[in-house]
Amino acid sequence: MATAFSLHGIRRVDFTFVPRATLAVQAHPGSAWRGAFGHALKRMVCAMRLRPCEGCPLAGVCIHPAFFGADSAAEAGRPYILCPDRAPRDGLIRPGQAFRVRLTLLPSAESAAAYAVRALLEAAAAGVSARRVPLDCRAIADAGTGQPIDPGGSLPPPEAIHCPPPPARVRLRMTTPLRIRLGGDLLTGRTLLPGHLVGAALRRLRILGLPASPALADAARAEAATLRFEQPRLGWVETTRFSSRQNSAMQMGGIVGEALLDLERARHVWPLLWAASVLHLGKGASMGFGRIEAAAA
């Protein structure tokens, strides 16, 4: 039986927005939402008239650098995950059509949670596309309990998220591009192995300050080394994001698709796959990349 596993201090908030005019978005629009979120957060908290964060005398106490600082080494440890719904097939969200965005805040962001929630609301109201189409918020709810959240009131405390019992078989769905590097190269659907997912999950938990116990980590690695995907249907999708910092368009391709895993003799692998479904994996996780759905098959 796998070791009991829980994640503590994580806040997950679901926002339901509707655009006021037709909104054109990419299939995976996390980059656009993150850009709008970052600008809104800076407008809200910057006491230095929106000067660049680099060299700012308040950088050590301001919440914005932790969320959006230029230090590339900090990217993997960003204290939030912003994951919008996948866009409709035609890339258009029409007026009145509901569109959900999930904001996950890690324990290190708890003191800034109220700012983050307000910043996302203001980002949507200001518009998130090149046309700056504004969106109205129709609902805010706790993603775990479904309880509504009053945007004008205080936030409820985050609750522990407990890993469910391990299924004998699990279906994994990579619903947004998964970007995991090995030896400097990105893994593809042909080279990805279950052990890569377990290793990436352990690294992500450690970086976020939520490390798995050594016993669980060792057992999961050993079990994952014996596993192979069943019925894999893993492909590659390219998406483009515009980096305002670099003033250029960047290609952000990754693995998408699904596969089955038999966990009958690999029960310690399950908590790591479950954690990945909450925290995402790989590069670009803060903008919703690396989202993995794990469900009993």
PDB file of N, CA, C and O in Angstrom, residues 86-113:
ATOM      1  N   ARG A  86      -8.867  25.160 -22.252  1.00  0.00           N
ATOM      2  CA  ARG A  86      -8.455  25.100 -23.648  1.00  0.00           C
ATOM      3  C   ARG A  86      -9.474  25.867 -24.485  1.00  0.00           C
ATOM      4  O   ARG A  86     -10.682  25.828 -24.215  1.00  0.00           O
ATOM      5  N   ALA A  87      -8.993  26.578 -25.479  1.00  0.00           N
ATOM      6  CA  ALA A  87      -9.877  27.374 -26.331  1.00  0.00           C
ATOM      7  C   ALA A  87     -10.764  26.471 -27.188  1.00  0.00           C
ATOM      8  O   ALA A  87     -10.423  25.313 -27.451  1.00  0.00           O
ATOM      9  N   PRO A  88     -11.923  26.963 -27.642  1.00  0.00           N
ATOM     10  CA  PRO A  88     -12.730  26.202 -28.593  1.00  0.00           C
ATOM     11  C   PRO A  88     -11.944  25.902 -29.869  1.00  0.00           C
ATOM     12  O   PRO A  88     -10.907  26.535 -30.138  1.00  0.00           O
ATOM     13  N   ARG A  89     -12.413  24.940 -30.652  1.00  0.00           N
ATOM     14  CA  ARG A  89     -11.681  24.515 -31.844  1.00  0.00           C
ATOM     15  C   ARG A  89     -11.418  25.655 -32.811  1.00  0.00           C
ATOM     16  O   ARG A  89     -10.376  25.700 -33.470  1.00  0.00           O
ATOM     17  N   ASP A  90     -12.367  26.584 -32.914  1.00  0.00           N
ATOM     18  CA  ASP A  90     -12.176  27.693 -33.860  1.00  0.00           C
ATOM     19  C   ASP A  90     -11.401  28.848 -33.249  1.00  0.00           C
ATOM     20  O   ASP A  90     -11.162  29.864 -33.912  1.00  0.00           O
ATOM     21  N   GLY A  91     -10.983  28.717 -31.984  1.00  0.00           N
ATOM     22  CA  GLY A  91     -10.196  29.762 -31.349  1.00  0.00           C
ATOM     23  C   GLY A  91     -10.970  30.991 -30.955  1.00  0.00           C
ATOM     24  O   GLY A  91     -10.361  32.021 -30.623  1.00  0.00           O
ATOM     25  N   LEU A  92     -12.297  30.891 -30.958  1.00  0.00           N
ATOM     26  CA  LEU A  92     -13.122  32.062 -30.663  1.00  0.00           C
ATOM     27  C   LEU A  92     -14.007  31.801 -29.450  1.00  0.00           C
ATOM     28  O   LEU A  92     -14.701  30.785 -29.390  1.00  0.00           O
ATOM     29  N   ILE A  93     -13.956  32.723 -28.504  1.00  0.00           N
ATOM     30  CA  ILE A  93     -14.876  32.696 -27.363  1.00  0.00           C
ATOM     31  C   ILE A  93     -15.861  33.833 -27.580  1.00  0.00           C
ATOM     32  O   ILE A  93     -15.473  35.005 -27.640  1.00  0.00           O
ATOM     33  N   ARG A  94     -17.115  33.490 -27.708  1.00  0.00           N
ATOM     34  CA  ARG A  94     -18.110  34.474 -28.122  1.00  0.00           C
ATOM     35  C   ARG A  94     -18.749  35.174 -26.924  1.00  0.00           C
ATOM     36  O   ARG A  94     -18.682  34.671 -25.801  1.00  0.00           O
ATOM     37  N   PRO A  95     -19.344  36.339 -27.155  1.00  0.00           N
ATOM     38  CA  PRO A  95     -19.949  37.090 -26.050  1.00  0.00           C
ATOM     39  C   PRO A  95     -20.918  36.220 -25.248  1.00  0.00           C
ATOM     40  O   PRO A  95     -21.764  35.528 -25.819  1.00  0.00           O
ATOM     41  N   GLY A  96     -20.786  36.245 -23.936  1.00  0.00           N
ATOM     42  CA  GLY A  96     -21.655  35.465 -23.071  1.00  0.00           C
ATOM     43  C   GLY A  96     -21.243  34.023 -22.890  1.00  0.00           C
ATOM     44  O   GLY A  96     -21.826  33.313 -22.065  1.00  0.00           O
ATOM     45  N   GLN A  97     -20.238  33.547 -23.644  1.00  0.00           N
ATOM     46  CA  GLN A  97     -19.790  32.156 -23.537  1.00  0.00           C
ATOM     47  C   GLN A  97     -18.859  32.019 -22.341  1.00  0.00           C
ATOM     48  O   GLN A  97     -17.851  32.720 -22.237  1.00  0.00           O
ATOM     49  N   ALA A  98     -19.167  31.098 -21.435  1.00  0.00           N
ATOM     50  CA  ALA A  98     -18.385  30.949 -20.208  1.00  0.00           C
ATOM     51  C   ALA A  98     -17.011  30.366 -20.503  1.00  0.00           C
ATOM     52  O   ALA A  98     -16.856  29.475 -21.350  1.00  0.00           O
ATOM     53  N   PHE A  99     -16.032  30.873 -19.790  1.00  0.00           N
ATOM     54  CA  PHE A  99     -14.646  30.444 -19.962  1.00  0.00           C
ATOM     55  C   PHE A  99     -14.005  30.428 -18.581  1.00  0.00           C
ATOM     56  O   PHE A  99     -14.028  31.430 -17.869  1.00  0.00           O
ATOM     57  N   ARG A 100     -13.430  29.280 -18.179  1.00  0.00           N
ATOM     58  CA  ARG A 100     -12.911  29.133 -16.823  1.00  0.00           C
ATOM     59  C   ARG A 100     -11.395  29.295 -16.784  1.00  0.00           C
ATOM     60  O   ARG A 100     -10.692  28.838 -17.684  1.00  0.00           O
ATOM     61  N   VAL A 101     -10.934  29.941 -15.744  1.00  0.00           N
ATOM     62  CA  VAL A 101      -9.500  30.064 -15.471  1.00  0.00           C
ATOM     63  C   VAL A 101      -9.272  29.615 -14.029  1.00  0.00           C
ATOM     64  O   VAL A 101      -9.949  30.108 -13.111  1.00  0.00           O
ATOM     65  N   ARG A 102      -8.348  28.692 -13.835  1.00  0.00           N
ATOM     66  CA  ARG A 102      -8.010  28.244 -12.481  1.00  0.00           C
ATOM     67  C   ARG A 102      -6.699  28.892 -12.038  1.00  0.00           C
ATOM     68  O   ARG A 102      -5.693  28.823 -12.746  1.00  0.00           O
ATOM     69  N   LEU A 103      -6.731  29.509 -10.870  1.00  0.00           N
ATOM     70  CA  LEU A 103      -5.545  30.085 -10.254  1.00  0.00           C
ATOM     71  C   LEU A 103      -5.164  29.225  -9.057  1.00  0.00           C
ATOM     72  O   LEU A 103      -5.940  29.101  -8.109  1.00  0.00           O
ATOM     73  N   THR A 104      -3.994  28.612  -9.126  1.00  0.00           N
ATOM     74  CA  THR A 104      -3.471  27.826  -8.012  1.00  0.00           C
ATOM     75  C   THR A 104      -2.349  28.616  -7.363  1.00  0.00           C
ATOM     76  O   THR A 104      -1.415  29.053  -8.046  1.00  0.00           O
ATOM     77  N   LEU A 105      -2.465  28.815  -6.060  1.00  0.00           N
ATOM     78  CA  LEU A 105      -1.444  29.547  -5.313  1.00  0.00           C
ATOM     79  C   LEU A 105      -0.744  28.597  -4.369  1.00  0.00           C
ATOM     80  O   LEU A 105      -1.398  27.892  -3.589  1.00  0.00           O
ATOM     81  N   LEU A 106       0.577  28.579  -4.422  1.00  0.00           N
ATOM     82  CA  LEU A 106       1.385  27.704  -3.585  1.00  0.00           C
ATOM     83  C   LEU A 106       1.564  28.323  -2.198  1.00  0.00           C
ATOM     84  O   LEU A 106       1.277  29.505  -2.001  1.00  0.00           O
ATOM     85  N   PRO A 107       2.020  27.551  -1.217  1.00  0.00           N
ATOM     86  CA  PRO A 107       2.118  28.074   0.152  1.00  0.00           C
ATOM     87  C   PRO A 107       2.886  29.380   0.273  1.00  0.00           C
ATOM     88  O   PRO A 107       2.509  30.256   1.057  1.00  0.00           O
ATOM     89  N   SER A 108       3.955  29.552  -0.506  1.00  0.00           N
ATOM     90  CA  SER A 108       4.752  30.777  -0.398  1.00  0.00           C
ATOM     91  C   SER A 108       4.010  32.010  -0.885  1.00  0.00           C
ATOM     92  O   SER A 108       4.447  33.139  -0.637  1.00  0.00           O
ATOM     93  N   ALA A 109       2.874  31.818  -1.575  1.00  0.00           N
ATOM     94  CA  ALA A 109       2.093  32.951  -2.077  1.00  0.00           C
ATOM     95  C   ALA A 109       0.908  33.285  -1.179  1.00  0.00           C
ATOM     96  O   ALA A 109       0.148  34.197  -1.503  1.00  0.00           O
ATOM     97  N   GLU A 110       0.743  32.586  -0.073  1.00  0.00           N
ATOM     98  CA  GLU A 110      -0.467  32.767   0.729  1.00  0.00           C
ATOM     99  C   GLU A 110      -0.637  34.206   1.213  1.00  0.00           C
ATOM    100  O   GLU A 110      -1.738  34.739   1.222  1.00  0.00           O
ATOM    101  N   SER A 111       0.462  34.853   1.611  1.00  0.00           N
ATOM    102  CA  SER A 111       0.337  36.230   2.099  1.00  0.00           C
ATOM    103  C   SER A 111      -0.098  37.192   0.991  1.00  0.00           C
ATOM    104  O   SER A 111      -0.570  38.287   1.277  1.00  0.00           O
ATOM    105  N   ALA A 112       0.065  36.785  -0.265  1.00  0.00           N
ATOM    106  CA  ALA A 112      -0.314  37.628  -1.395  1.00  0.00           C
ATOM    107  C   ALA A 112      -1.583  37.141  -2.076  1.00  0.00           C
ATOM    108  O   ALA A 112      -1.926  37.631  -3.157  1.00  0.00           O
ATOM    109  N   ALA A 113      -2.292  36.192  -1.469  1.00  0.00           N
ATOM    110  CA  ALA A 113      -3.439  35.570  -2.134  1.00  0.00           C
ATOM    111  C   ALA A 113      -4.510  36.576  -2.513  1.00  0.00           C
ATOM    112  O   ALA A 113      -5.049  36.543  -3.629  1.00  0.00           O
TER     113      ALA A 113
END
